[in-house]
């Protein structure tokens, strides 16, 4: 993933954690608008989430933030 997408993921995770606490879960859809206006980007994140990291549909935001920051 490029730097801009990594920043967006971290920002969304931070926002969700701040609003709902450390145990909040999210899916990779949390980083996109309801309308699929960038299918290439969506598939890039889905591939990272599902194929590369074998994550469940919902994961803790703190886990995702950590993975994106340090990988």
PDB file of C-alpha atoms in Angstrom:
ATOM      1  CA  UNK A   1       0.000   0.000   0.000  1.00  0.00           C
ATOM      2  CA  UNK A   2       1.154   3.500  -0.651  1.00  0.00           C
ATOM      3  CA  UNK A   3       1.925   6.076   2.011  1.00  0.00           C
ATOM      4  CA  UNK A   4      -1.389   7.944   1.575  1.00  0.00           C
ATOM      5  CA  UNK A   5      -3.449   4.784   2.137  1.00  0.00           C
ATOM      6  CA  UNK A   6      -1.398   3.834   5.167  1.00  0.00           C
ATOM      7  CA  UNK A   7      -1.990   7.295   6.642  1.00  0.00           C
ATOM      8  CA  UNK A   8      -5.724   7.042   5.958  1.00  0.00           C
ATOM      9  CA  UNK A   9      -5.912   3.633   7.681  1.00  0.00           C
ATOM     10  CA  UNK A  10      -4.035   4.940  10.725  1.00  0.00           C
ATOM     11  CA  UNK A  11      -6.255   8.049  10.872  1.00  0.00           C
ATOM     12  CA  UNK A  12      -9.452   5.973  10.669  1.00  0.00           C
ATOM     13  CA  UNK A  13      -8.188   3.574  13.343  1.00  0.00           C
ATOM     14  CA  UNK A  14      -7.246   6.484  15.622  1.00  0.00           C
ATOM     15  CA  UNK A  15     -10.654   8.078  15.117  1.00  0.00           C
ATOM     16  CA  UNK A  16     -12.565   4.853  15.832  1.00  0.00           C
ATOM     17  CA  UNK A  17     -10.444   4.114  18.919  1.00  0.00           C
ATOM     18  CA  UNK A  18     -10.976   7.631  20.241  1.00  0.00           C
ATOM     19  CA  UNK A  19     -14.741   7.431  19.665  1.00  0.00           C
ATOM     20  CA  UNK A  20     -15.414   3.860  20.805  1.00  0.00           C
ATOM     21  CA  UNK A  21     -12.442   2.725  22.860  1.00  0.00           C
ATOM     22  CA  UNK A  22      -9.528   0.311  22.575  1.00  0.00           C
ATOM     23  CA  UNK A  23     -11.702  -2.731  21.842  1.00  0.00           C
ATOM     24  CA  UNK A  24     -13.441  -1.370  18.742  1.00  0.00           C
ATOM     25  CA  UNK A  25     -13.340  -3.647  15.711  1.00  0.00           C
ATOM     26  CA  UNK A  26     -13.510  -2.740  12.062  1.00  0.00           C
ATOM     27  CA  UNK A  27     -13.346  -4.266   8.621  1.00  0.00           C
ATOM     28  CA  UNK A  28     -11.339  -3.083   5.642  1.00  0.00           C
ATOM     29  CA  UNK A  29     -14.518  -1.427   4.361  1.00  0.00           C
ATOM     30  CA  UNK A  30     -14.114   1.164   7.163  1.00  0.00           C
ATOM     31  CA  UNK A  31     -11.500   2.943   5.051  1.00  0.00           C
ATOM     32  CA  UNK A  32     -13.824   3.577   2.109  1.00  0.00           C
ATOM     33  CA  UNK A  33     -16.990   5.490   1.312  1.00  0.00           C
ATOM     34  CA  UNK A  34     -20.211   3.518   0.930  1.00  0.00           C
ATOM     35  CA  UNK A  35     -19.932   4.016  -2.814  1.00  0.00           C
ATOM     36  CA  UNK A  36     -17.154   1.996  -4.433  1.00  0.00           C
ATOM     37  CA  UNK A  37     -15.512   4.875  -6.263  1.00  0.00           C
ATOM     38  CA  UNK A  38     -12.014   3.374  -6.303  1.00  0.00           C
ATOM     39  CA  UNK A  39     -12.181  -0.393  -6.911  1.00  0.00           C
ATOM     40  CA  UNK A  40      -8.434  -0.685  -7.490  1.00  0.00           C
ATOM     41  CA  UNK A  41      -7.663   0.798  -4.064  1.00  0.00           C
ATOM     42  CA  UNK A  42     -10.363  -1.331  -2.424  1.00  0.00           C
ATOM     43  CA  UNK A  43      -8.867  -4.500  -3.918  1.00  0.00           C
ATOM     44  CA  UNK A  44      -5.378  -3.449  -2.836  1.00  0.00           C
ATOM     45  CA  UNK A  45      -6.496  -3.117   0.796  1.00  0.00           C
ATOM     46  CA  UNK A  46      -8.651  -6.266   0.591  1.00  0.00           C
ATOM     47  CA  UNK A  47      -5.672  -8.235  -0.735  1.00  0.00           C
ATOM     48  CA  UNK A  48      -3.458  -6.915   2.067  1.00  0.00           C
ATOM     49  CA  UNK A  49      -6.163  -7.726   4.662  1.00  0.00           C
ATOM     50  CA  UNK A  50      -7.300 -11.146   3.409  1.00  0.00           C
ATOM     51  CA  UNK A  51      -4.613 -12.735   1.251  1.00  0.00           C
ATOM     52  CA  UNK A  52      -1.413 -11.320   2.718  1.00  0.00           C
ATOM     53  CA  UNK A  53      -2.311 -11.193   6.405  1.00  0.00           C
ATOM     54  CA  UNK A  54      -5.198 -13.703   6.618  1.00  0.00           C
ATOM     55  CA  UNK A  55      -7.174 -11.424   8.914  1.00  0.00           C
ATOM     56  CA  UNK A  56     -10.755 -12.051   9.973  1.00  0.00           C
ATOM     57  CA  UNK A  57     -13.518  -9.874   8.548  1.00  0.00           C
ATOM     58  CA  UNK A  58     -13.507  -7.755  11.736  1.00  0.00           C
ATOM     59  CA  UNK A  59     -10.287  -7.014  13.596  1.00  0.00           C
ATOM     60  CA  UNK A  60      -9.393  -4.704  16.448  1.00  0.00           C
ATOM     61  CA  UNK A  61      -8.491  -1.208  15.265  1.00  0.00           C
ATOM     62  CA  UNK A  62      -5.451  -1.175  17.575  1.00  0.00           C
ATOM     63  CA  UNK A  63      -4.139  -4.317  15.856  1.00  0.00           C
ATOM     64  CA  UNK A  64      -4.599  -2.891  12.355  1.00  0.00           C
ATOM     65  CA  UNK A  65      -3.031   0.428  13.350  1.00  0.00           C
ATOM     66  CA  UNK A  66      -0.016  -1.410  14.773  1.00  0.00           C
ATOM     67  CA  UNK A  67       0.369  -3.572  11.658  1.00  0.00           C
ATOM     68  CA  UNK A  68       0.212  -0.597   9.293  1.00  0.00           C
ATOM     69  CA  UNK A  69       2.560   1.580  11.352  1.00  0.00           C
ATOM     70  CA  UNK A  70       5.293  -1.004  11.781  1.00  0.00           C
ATOM     71  CA  UNK A  71       5.171  -3.099   8.595  1.00  0.00           C
TER      72      UNK A  71
END
